[in-house]
Coordinates of C-alpha atoms in Angstrom, one line a residue:
Chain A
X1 CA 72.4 94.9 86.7
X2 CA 76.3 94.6 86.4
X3 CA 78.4 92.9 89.0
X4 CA 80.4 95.8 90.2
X5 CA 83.3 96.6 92.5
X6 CA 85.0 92.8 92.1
X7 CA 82.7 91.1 93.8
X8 CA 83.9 87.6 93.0
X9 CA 87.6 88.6 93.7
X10 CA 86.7 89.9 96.9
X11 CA 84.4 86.5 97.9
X12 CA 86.6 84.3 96.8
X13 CA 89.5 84.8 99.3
X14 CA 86.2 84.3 101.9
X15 CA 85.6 81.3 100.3
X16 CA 88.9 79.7 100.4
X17 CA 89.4 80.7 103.9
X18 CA 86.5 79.0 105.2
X19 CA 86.5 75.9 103.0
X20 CA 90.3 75.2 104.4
X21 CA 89.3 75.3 107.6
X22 CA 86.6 72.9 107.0
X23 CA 88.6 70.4 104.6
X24 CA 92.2 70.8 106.2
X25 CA 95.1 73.1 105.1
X26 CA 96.6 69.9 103.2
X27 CA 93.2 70.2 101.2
X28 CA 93.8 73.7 100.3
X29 CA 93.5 72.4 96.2
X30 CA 90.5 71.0 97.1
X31 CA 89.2 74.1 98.6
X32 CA 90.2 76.7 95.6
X33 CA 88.5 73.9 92.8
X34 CA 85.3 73.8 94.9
X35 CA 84.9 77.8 94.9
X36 CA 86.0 77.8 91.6
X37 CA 83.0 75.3 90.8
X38 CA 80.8 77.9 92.9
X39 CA 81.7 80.5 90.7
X40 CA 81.6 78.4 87.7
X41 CA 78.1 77.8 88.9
X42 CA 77.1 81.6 89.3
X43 CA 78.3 82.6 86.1
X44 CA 76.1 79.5 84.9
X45 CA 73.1 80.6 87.3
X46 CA 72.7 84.5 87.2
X47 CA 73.6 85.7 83.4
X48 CA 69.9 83.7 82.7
X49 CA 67.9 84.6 86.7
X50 CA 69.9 87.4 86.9
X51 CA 71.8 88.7 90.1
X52 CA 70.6 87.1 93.3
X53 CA 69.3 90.0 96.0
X54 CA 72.7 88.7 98.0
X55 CA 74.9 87.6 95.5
X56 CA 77.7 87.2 98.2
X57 CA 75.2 85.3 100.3
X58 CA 74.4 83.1 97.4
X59 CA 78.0 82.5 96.5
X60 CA 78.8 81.5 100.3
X61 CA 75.9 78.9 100.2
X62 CA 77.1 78.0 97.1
X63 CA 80.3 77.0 99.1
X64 CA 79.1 75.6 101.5
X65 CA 76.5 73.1 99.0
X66 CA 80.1 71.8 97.5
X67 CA 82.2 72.0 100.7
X68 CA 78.6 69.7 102.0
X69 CA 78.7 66.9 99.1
X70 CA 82.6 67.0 98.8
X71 CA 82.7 65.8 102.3
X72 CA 79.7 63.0 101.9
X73 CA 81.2 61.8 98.8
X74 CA 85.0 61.7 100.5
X75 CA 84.7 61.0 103.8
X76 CA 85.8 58.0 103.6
X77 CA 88.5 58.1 101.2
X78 CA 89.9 61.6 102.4
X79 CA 90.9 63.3 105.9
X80 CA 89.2 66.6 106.2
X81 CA 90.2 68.9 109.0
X82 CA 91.9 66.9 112.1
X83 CA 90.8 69.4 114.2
X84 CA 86.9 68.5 113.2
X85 CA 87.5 65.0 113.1
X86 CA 84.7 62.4 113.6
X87 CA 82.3 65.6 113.5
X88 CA 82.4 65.6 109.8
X89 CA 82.2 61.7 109.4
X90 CA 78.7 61.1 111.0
X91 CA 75.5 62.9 108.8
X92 CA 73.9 63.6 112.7
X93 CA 76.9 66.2 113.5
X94 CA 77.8 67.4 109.9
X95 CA 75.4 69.6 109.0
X96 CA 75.1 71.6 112.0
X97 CA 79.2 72.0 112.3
X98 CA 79.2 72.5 108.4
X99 CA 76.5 75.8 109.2
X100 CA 78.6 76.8 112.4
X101 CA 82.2 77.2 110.1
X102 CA 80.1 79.3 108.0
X103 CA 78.8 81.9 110.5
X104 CA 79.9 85.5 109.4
X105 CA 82.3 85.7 113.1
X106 CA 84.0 82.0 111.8
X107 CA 84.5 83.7 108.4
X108 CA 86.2 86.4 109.5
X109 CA 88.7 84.4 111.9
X110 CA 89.2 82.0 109.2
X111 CA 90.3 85.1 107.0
X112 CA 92.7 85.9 109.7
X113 CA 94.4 82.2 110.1
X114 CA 94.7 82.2 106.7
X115 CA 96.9 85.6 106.7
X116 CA 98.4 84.0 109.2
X117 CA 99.5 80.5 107.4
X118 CA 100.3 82.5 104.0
X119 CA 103.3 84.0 106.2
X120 CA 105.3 80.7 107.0
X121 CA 108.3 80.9 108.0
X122 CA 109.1 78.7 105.5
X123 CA 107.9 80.6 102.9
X124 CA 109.8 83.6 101.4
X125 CA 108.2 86.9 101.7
X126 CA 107.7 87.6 98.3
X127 CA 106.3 84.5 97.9
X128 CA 104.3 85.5 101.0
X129 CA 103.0 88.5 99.5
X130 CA 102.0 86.1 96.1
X131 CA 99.6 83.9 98.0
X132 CA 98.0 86.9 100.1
X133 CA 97.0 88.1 97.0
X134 CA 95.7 84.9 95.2
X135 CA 94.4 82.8 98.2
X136 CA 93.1 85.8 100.1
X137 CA 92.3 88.8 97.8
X138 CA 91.4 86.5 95.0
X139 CA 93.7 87.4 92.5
X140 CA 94.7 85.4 89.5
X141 CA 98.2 83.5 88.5
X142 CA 98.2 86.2 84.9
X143 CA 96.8 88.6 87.4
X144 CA 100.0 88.6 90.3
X145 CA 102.6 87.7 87.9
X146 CA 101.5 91.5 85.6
X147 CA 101.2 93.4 89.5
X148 CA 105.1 92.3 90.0
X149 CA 105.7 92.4 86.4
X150 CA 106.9 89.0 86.4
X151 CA 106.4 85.8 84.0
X152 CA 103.8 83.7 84.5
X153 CA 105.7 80.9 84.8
X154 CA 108.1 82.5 87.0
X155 CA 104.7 83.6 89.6
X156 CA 103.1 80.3 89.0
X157 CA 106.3 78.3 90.2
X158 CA 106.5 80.4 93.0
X159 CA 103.1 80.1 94.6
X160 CA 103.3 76.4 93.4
X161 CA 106.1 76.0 96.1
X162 CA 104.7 77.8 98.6
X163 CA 101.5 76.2 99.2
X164 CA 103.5 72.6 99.0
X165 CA 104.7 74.4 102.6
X166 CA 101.2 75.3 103.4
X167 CA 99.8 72.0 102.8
X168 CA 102.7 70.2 104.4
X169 CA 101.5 71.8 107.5
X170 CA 99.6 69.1 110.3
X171 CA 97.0 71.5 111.8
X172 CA 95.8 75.1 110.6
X173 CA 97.3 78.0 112.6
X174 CA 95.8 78.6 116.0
X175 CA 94.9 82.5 116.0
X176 CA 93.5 82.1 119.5
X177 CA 97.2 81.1 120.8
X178 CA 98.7 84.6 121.6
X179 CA 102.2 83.3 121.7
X180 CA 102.5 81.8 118.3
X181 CA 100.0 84.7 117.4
X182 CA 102.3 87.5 118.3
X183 CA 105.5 85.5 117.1
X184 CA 104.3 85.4 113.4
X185 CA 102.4 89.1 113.6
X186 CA 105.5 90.8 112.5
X187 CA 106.1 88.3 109.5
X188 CA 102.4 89.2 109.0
X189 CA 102.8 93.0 109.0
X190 CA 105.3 92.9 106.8
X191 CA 104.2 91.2 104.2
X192 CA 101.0 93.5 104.2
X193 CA 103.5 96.2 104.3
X194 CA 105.2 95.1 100.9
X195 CA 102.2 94.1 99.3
X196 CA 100.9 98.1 100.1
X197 CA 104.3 98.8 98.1
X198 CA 104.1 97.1 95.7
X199 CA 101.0 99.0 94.7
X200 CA 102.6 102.3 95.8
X201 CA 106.1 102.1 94.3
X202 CA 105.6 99.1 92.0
X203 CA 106.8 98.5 88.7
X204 CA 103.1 97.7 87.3
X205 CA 102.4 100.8 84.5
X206 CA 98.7 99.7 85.4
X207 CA 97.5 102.6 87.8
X208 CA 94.6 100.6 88.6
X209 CA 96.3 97.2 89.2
X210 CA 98.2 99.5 91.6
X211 CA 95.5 100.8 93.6
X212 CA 94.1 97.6 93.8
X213 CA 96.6 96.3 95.7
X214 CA 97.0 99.3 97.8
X215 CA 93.4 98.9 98.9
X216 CA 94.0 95.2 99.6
X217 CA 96.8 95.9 101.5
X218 CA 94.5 98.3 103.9
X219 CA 91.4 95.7 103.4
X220 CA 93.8 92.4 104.9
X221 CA 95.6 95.4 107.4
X222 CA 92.1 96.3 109.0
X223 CA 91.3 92.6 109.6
X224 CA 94.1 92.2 111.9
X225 CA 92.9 95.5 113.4
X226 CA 90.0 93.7 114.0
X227 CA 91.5 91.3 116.1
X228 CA 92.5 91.9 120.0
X229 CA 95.8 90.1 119.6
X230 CA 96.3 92.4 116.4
X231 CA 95.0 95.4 117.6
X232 CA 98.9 96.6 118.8
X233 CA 100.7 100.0 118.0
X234 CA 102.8 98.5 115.2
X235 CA 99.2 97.5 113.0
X236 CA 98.7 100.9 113.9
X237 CA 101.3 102.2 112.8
X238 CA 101.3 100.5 109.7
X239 CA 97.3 101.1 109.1
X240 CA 98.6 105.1 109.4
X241 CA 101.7 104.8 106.7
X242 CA 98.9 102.8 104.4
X243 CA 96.5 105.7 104.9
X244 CA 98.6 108.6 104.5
X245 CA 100.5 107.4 101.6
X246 CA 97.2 106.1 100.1
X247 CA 95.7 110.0 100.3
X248 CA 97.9 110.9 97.2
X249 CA 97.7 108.4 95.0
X250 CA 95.2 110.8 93.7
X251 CA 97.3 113.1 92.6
X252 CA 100.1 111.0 91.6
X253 CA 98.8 111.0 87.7
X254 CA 98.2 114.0 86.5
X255 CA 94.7 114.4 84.1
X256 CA 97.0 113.7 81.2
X257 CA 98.0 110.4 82.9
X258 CA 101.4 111.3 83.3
X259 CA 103.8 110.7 86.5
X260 CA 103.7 113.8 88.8
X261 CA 106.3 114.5 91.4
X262 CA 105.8 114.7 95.1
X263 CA 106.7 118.3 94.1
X264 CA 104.5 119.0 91.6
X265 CA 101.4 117.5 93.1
X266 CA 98.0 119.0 92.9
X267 CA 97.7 118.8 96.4
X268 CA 94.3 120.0 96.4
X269 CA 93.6 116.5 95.2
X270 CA 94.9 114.6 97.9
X271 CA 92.2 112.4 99.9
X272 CA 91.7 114.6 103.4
X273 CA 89.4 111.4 104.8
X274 CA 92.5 109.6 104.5
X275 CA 94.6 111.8 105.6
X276 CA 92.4 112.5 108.8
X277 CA 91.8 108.7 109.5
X278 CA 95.7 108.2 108.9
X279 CA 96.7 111.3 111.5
X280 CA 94.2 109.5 114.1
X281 CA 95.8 106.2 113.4
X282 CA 99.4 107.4 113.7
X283 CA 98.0 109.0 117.4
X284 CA 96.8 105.3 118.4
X285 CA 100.7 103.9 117.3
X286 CA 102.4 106.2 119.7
X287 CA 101.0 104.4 122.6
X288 CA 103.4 101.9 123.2
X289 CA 107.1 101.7 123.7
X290 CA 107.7 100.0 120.5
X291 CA 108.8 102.7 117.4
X292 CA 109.5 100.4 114.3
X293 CA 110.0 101.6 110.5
X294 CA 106.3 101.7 110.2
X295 CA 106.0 104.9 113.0
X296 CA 108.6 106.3 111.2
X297 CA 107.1 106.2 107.6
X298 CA 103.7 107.1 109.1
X299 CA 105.1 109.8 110.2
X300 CA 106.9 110.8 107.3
X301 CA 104.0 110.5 105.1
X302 CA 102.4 112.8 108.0
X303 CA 104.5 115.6 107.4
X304 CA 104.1 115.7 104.1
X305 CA 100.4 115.3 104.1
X306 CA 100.2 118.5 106.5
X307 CA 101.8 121.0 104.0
X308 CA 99.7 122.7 101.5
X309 CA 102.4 123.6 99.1
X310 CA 105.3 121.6 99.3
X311 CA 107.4 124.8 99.8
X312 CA 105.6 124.5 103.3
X313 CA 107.1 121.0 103.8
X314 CA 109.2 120.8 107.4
X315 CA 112.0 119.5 106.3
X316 CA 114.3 119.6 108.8
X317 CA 111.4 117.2 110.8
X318 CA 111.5 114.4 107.7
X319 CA 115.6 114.4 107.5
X320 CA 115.1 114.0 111.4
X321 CA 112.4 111.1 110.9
X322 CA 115.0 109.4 107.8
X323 CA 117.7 109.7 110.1
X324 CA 115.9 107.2 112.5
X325 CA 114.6 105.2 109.9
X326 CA 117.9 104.5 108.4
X327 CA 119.3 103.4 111.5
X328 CA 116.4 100.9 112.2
X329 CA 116.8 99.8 108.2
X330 CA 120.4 101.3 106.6
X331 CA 119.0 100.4 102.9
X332 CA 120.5 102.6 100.2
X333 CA 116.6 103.6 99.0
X334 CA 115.8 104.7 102.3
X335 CA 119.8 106.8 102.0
X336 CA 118.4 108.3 98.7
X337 CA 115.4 109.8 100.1
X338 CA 117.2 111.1 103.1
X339 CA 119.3 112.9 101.2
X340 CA 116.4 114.3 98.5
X341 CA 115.2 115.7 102.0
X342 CA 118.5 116.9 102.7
X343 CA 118.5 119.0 99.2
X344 CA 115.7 120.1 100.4
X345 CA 116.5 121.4 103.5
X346 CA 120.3 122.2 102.5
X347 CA 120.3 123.1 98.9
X348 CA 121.0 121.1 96.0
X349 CA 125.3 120.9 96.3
X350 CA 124.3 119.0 99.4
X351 CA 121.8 116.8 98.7
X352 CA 124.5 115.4 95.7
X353 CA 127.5 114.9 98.4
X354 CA 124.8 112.8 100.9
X355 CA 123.9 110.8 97.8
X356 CA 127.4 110.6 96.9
X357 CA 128.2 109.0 100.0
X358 CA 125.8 106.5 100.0
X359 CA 127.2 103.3 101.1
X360 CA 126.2 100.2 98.7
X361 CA 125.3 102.5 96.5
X362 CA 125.8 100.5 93.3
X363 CA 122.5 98.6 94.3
X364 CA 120.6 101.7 93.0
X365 CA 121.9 101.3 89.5
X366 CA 118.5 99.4 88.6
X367 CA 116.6 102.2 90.0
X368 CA 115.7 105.0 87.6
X369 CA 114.5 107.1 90.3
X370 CA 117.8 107.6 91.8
X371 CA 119.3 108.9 88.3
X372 CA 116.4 110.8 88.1
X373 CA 117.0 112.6 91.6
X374 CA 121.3 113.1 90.8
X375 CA 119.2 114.7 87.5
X376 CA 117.4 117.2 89.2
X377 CA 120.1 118.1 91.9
X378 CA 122.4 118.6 88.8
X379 CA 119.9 120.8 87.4
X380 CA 119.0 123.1 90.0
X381 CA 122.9 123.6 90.7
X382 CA 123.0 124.8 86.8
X383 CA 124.6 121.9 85.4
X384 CA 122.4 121.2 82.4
X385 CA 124.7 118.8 80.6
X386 CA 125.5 116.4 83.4
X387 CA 122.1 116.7 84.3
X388 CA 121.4 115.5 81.0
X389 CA 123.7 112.6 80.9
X390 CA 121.5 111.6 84.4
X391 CA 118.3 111.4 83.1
X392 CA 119.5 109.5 80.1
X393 CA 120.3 106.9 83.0
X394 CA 117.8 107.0 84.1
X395 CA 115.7 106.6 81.0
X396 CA 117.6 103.4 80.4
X397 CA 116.3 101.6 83.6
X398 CA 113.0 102.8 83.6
X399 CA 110.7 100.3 84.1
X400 CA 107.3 101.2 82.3
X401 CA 106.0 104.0 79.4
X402 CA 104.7 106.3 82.3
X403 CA 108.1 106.7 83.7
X404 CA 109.7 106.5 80.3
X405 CA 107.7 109.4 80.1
X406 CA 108.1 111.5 83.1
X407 CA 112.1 111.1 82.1
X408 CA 112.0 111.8 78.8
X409 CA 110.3 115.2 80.0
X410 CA 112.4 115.9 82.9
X411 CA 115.1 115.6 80.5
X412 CA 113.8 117.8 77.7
X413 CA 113.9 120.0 80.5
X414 CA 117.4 120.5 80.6
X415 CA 118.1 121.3 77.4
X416 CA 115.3 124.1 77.0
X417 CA 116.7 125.5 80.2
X418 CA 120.0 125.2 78.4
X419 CA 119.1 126.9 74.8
X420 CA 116.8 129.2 76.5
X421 CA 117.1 132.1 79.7
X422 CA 113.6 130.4 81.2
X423 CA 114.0 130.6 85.0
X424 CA 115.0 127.9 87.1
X425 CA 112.4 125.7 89.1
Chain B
X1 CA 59.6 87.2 62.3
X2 CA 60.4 83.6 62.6
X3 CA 61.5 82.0 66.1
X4 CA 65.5 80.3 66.6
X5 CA 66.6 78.2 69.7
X6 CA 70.3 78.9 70.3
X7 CA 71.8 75.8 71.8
X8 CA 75.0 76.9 74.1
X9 CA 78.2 75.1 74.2
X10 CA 81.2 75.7 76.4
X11 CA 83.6 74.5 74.5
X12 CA 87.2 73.0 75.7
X13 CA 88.2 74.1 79.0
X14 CA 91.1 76.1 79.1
X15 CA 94.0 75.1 80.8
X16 CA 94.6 77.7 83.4
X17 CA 91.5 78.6 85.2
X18 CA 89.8 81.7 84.4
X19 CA 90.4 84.1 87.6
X20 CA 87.1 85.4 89.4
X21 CA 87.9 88.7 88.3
X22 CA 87.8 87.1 84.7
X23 CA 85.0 84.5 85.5
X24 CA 83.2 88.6 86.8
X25 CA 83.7 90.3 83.5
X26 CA 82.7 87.3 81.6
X27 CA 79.4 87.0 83.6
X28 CA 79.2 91.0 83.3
X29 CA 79.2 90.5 79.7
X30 CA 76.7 88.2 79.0
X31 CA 74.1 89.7 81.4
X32 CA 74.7 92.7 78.9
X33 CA 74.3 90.4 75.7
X34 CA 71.1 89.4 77.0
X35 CA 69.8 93.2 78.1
X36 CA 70.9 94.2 74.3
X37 CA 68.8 90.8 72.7
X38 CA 66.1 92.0 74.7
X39 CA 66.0 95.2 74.2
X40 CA 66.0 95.0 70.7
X41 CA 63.2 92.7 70.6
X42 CA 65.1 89.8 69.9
X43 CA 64.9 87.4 73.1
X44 CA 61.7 85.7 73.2
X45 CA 62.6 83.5 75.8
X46 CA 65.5 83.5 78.0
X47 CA 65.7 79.8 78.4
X48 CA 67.7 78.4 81.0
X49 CA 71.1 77.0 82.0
X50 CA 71.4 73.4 82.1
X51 CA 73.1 70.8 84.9
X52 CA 75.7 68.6 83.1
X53 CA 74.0 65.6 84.3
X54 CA 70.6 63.2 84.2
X55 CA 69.3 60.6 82.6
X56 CA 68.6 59.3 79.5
X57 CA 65.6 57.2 78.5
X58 CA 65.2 54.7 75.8
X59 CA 62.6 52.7 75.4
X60 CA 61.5 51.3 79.1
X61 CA 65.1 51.8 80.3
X62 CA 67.1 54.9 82.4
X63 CA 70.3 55.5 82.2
X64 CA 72.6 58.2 83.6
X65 CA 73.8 60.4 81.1
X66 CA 74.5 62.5 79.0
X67 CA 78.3 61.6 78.3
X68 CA 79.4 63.6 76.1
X69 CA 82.7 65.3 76.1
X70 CA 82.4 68.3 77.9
X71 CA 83.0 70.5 75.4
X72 CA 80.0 68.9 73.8
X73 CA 77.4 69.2 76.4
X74 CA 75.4 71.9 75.6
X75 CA 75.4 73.9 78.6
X76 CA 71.7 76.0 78.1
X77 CA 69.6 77.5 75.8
X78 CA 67.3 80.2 74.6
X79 CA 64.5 81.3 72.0
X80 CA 65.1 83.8 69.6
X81 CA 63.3 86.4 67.1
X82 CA 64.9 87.0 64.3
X83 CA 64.1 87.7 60.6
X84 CA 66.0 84.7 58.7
X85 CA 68.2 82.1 59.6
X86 CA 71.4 84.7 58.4
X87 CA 70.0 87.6 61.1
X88 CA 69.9 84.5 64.2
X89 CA 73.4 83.9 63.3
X90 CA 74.5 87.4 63.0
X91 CA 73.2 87.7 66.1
X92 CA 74.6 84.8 67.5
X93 CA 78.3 86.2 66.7
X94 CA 78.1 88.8 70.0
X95 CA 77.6 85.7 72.5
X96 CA 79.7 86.2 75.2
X97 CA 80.3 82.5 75.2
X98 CA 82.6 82.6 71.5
X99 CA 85.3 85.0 73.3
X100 CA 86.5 81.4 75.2
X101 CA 85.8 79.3 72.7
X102 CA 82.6 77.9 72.7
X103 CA 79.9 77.8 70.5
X104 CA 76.1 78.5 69.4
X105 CA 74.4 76.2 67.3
X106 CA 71.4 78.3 65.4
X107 CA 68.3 75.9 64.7
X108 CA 65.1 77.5 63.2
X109 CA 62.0 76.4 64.6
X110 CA 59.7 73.9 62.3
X111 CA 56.6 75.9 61.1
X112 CA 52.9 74.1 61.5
X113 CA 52.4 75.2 57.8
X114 CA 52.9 72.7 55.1

């Protein structure tokens, strides 16, 4: 039988989490080399017995036999945990405290401090965002660095530095302490947040690597949901943007794997669990007082999820929602698709003057998607040849084949509307 | 048919650390080596994986061992049925274990006849 659905990936950020707490967050090397030995050991183990009837129990005990010997044979030359202290130094107590850290309740908490830790202050958020996904979803180094299409030199260093902070820290984070808890939740959220979008509106031309890290995103997001300190309206919120944007990533590759536009969607596709689990999250986030930029995506992606042909979209609602969004976050990405709502809702002439009064607009230049959306105003307001000129842009910053692709099209398109008397879309 | 042992070697760790997505697919594939030598009549005996320690005896004494390099330990073994000596080392070339760079070492089994 195959080992399916990345079951190691998945264990392994288990495994770390519970072997730090046992050996100290300044041991946290010591930690990924021992489940690295456990894996080591399965690979070893099951391609001659075959798969274990548990193979995630297996791998856990597996853990826990290292994590066991590591701390006989160091004891007296290491400091584990301060917090366990003189529990791990005598054989009557070690044992029985090793089994209790590795109760399926003390796993899941230790999941949870580790979220916590990766989301230092100290620590920048994309390097934030790095360690989620290699301490806690299991990722590798090659792995992160091709998800942010970055060297691996470049990712390496980064994650390098980071867990220096990590391991500098005294004493693991306290997730019991609801005053340190809630002061580092929105640090927490927000990394989950941009490690969703980097799956959603990353660079990566893999559409699997992208899903991936959607899903891990909502896996890490629904832990905290887990969690009575978490459980608040903003997680909500944020669980409900994850949701509702996740129910078209369907549909966003067509069957010939090419790019297709919020526009062109085959709706039909779209994932209504999601988008009913999503709607019933974004309920639970309007029970507070607090509206952040999470409600306001959520409810964003809400809208659109409701229409069954975008020509059904409510427009003048998401131009309403973007207007409150940009004032909570005045970015000039979150400016660009106000104003593709405004073409919308206005007409094309429109949309072009809100882009073109975009403050900071320059920091777009790098973004092919706001040539691309100058392109199709151009177009629909019959200028072909600047049109043109716009997705040549935009071709030049395009950031993978698939978009090089949807580009190239969307610019063939203005010249056979040019030669020919096709009708307008 | 005439009877093989391969003798598995890991070879020289690399230097980054194989990811457990990697270590997954590299498990994946030999499970599926294995399935394929079986299924063709080919695996006689699975064998087993071996621990990279114990001891070694000579004469009356024990000593802990082996130590070897790693890359020289063999790591496991198993029987194989295969024509000739040329067929066990065709066969040999789809081990999982060459795609990181170690090695099987193909040794036909001494025949009782004369």
């Amino acid at each position: 039988m195959e080992v399916t659905d990345h079951l190691f990936r998945r264990e392994a950020g288990r495994m770390v989490a519970v072997l730090t707490r046992v050996f100290g967050m300044h041991n946290i090397a010591l930690a990924e080399d021992a489940v690295q030995d456990a894996f080591l050991r399965a690979v070893e183990v099951w391609k001659f017995r075959g798969m274990p009837e548990n193979p995630s129990a297996w791998l856990m005990a597996a853990a826990k036999n290292r994590a066991l010997d590591i701390l006989r044979r160091q004891r007296t030359a290491k400091t584990f945990a301060p917090e366990l202290g003189r529990l791990l130094e005598s054989e009557w107590t070690l044992a029985p405290v090793v089994e209790e850290l590795f109760a399926p309740q003390a796993i899941k908490d230790d999941l949870l401090r580790m979220m916590f830790s990766c989301c230092h202050p100290r620590v920048p958020e994309e390097a934030q965002v790095a360690l989620m996904l290699q301490i806690l979803c299991g990722f590798g180094v090659g792995e992160i660095a091709s998800a942010f299409v970055s060297t691996r030199s470049a990712t390496e260093k980064r994650i390098t530095r980071a867990k220096k902070v990590l391991a500098a820290s005294k004493k693991l984070f306290d997730v019991t302490a609801s005053a340190e808890f809630s002061a580092r939740l929105p640090a927490v959220q927000r990394a989950l947040y941009l490690l969703f979008n980097e799956g959603y509106h990353g660079a990566s031309p893999e559409t699997a690597v992208r899903t991936d890290l959607c899903r891990e995103a909502m896996r890490l997001n629904a832990i905290l949901l887990e969690n009575p300190l978490g459980r608040v309206p903003t997680t909500y919120a944020l669980a409900a943007l994850m949701c509702l944007n996740a129910a078209r990533l369907p549909s966003r590759v067509d069957a010939a794997g090419n790019l297709s536009s919020l526009f062109d969607q085959d709706r039909t596709q779209w994932d209504q669990q999601l988008i009913v689990e999503g709607q019933a999250l974004l309920d639970l986030s309007f029970t507070g007082t607090e509206l952040t930029e999470y409600h306001l995506e959520a409810a964003i992606a809400s809208v659109h999820a409701r229409a069954r042909h975008s020509e059904d979209t409510n427009w003048v609602d998401i131009v309403s929602l973007y207007d409150r969004l940009l004032e909570l976050r005045p970015t000039p990405i979150i400016a660009l698709n106000r104003a593709i709502a405004v073409a919308q809702q206005a007409g094309p002439e429109k949309g072009l003057s809100e882009i073109n009064s975009i403050g900071g607009r320059e920091r777009l230049a790098t973004y092919p998607f706001y040539f691309a959306a100058l392109g199709e105003l151009e177009l629909r307001c019959g200028r072909d040849e600047i049109a043109l000129q716009h997705f040549a842009a935009a071709l030049k910053v395009a950031r993978n084949p698939m978009e090089r692709r949807f580009l190239a099209q969307r610019a063939k398109a203005c010249s056979t509307l040019h030669d020919t008397t096709r009708p307008r879309a | 048919m005439s009877e093989f042992t391969y003798l598995f070697r890991n070879g020289a760790p690399t230097s980054s650390p194989a990811s457990p997505e990697q270590m997954q697919q590299t498990m994946n594939k030999w499970m599926a080596w294995f399935k394929e030598l079986s299924a063709k009549g080919h695996l006689k005996e699975m064998g087993h994986p071996l621990e990279p320690s114990g001891k070694i005896v000579t004469g009356k004494t024990v000593n802990d061992g082996p130590f070897a390099e790693a890359k020289d330990l063999v790591g496991g073994f198993s029987i194989i049925q295969a024509k000739d000596l040329a067929e066990a080392a065709e066969i040999a070339k789809g081990c999982p274990i060459l795609d990181v760079g170690g090695s099987v070492e193909v040794r036909p089994s001494r025949k009782m006849n004369m």
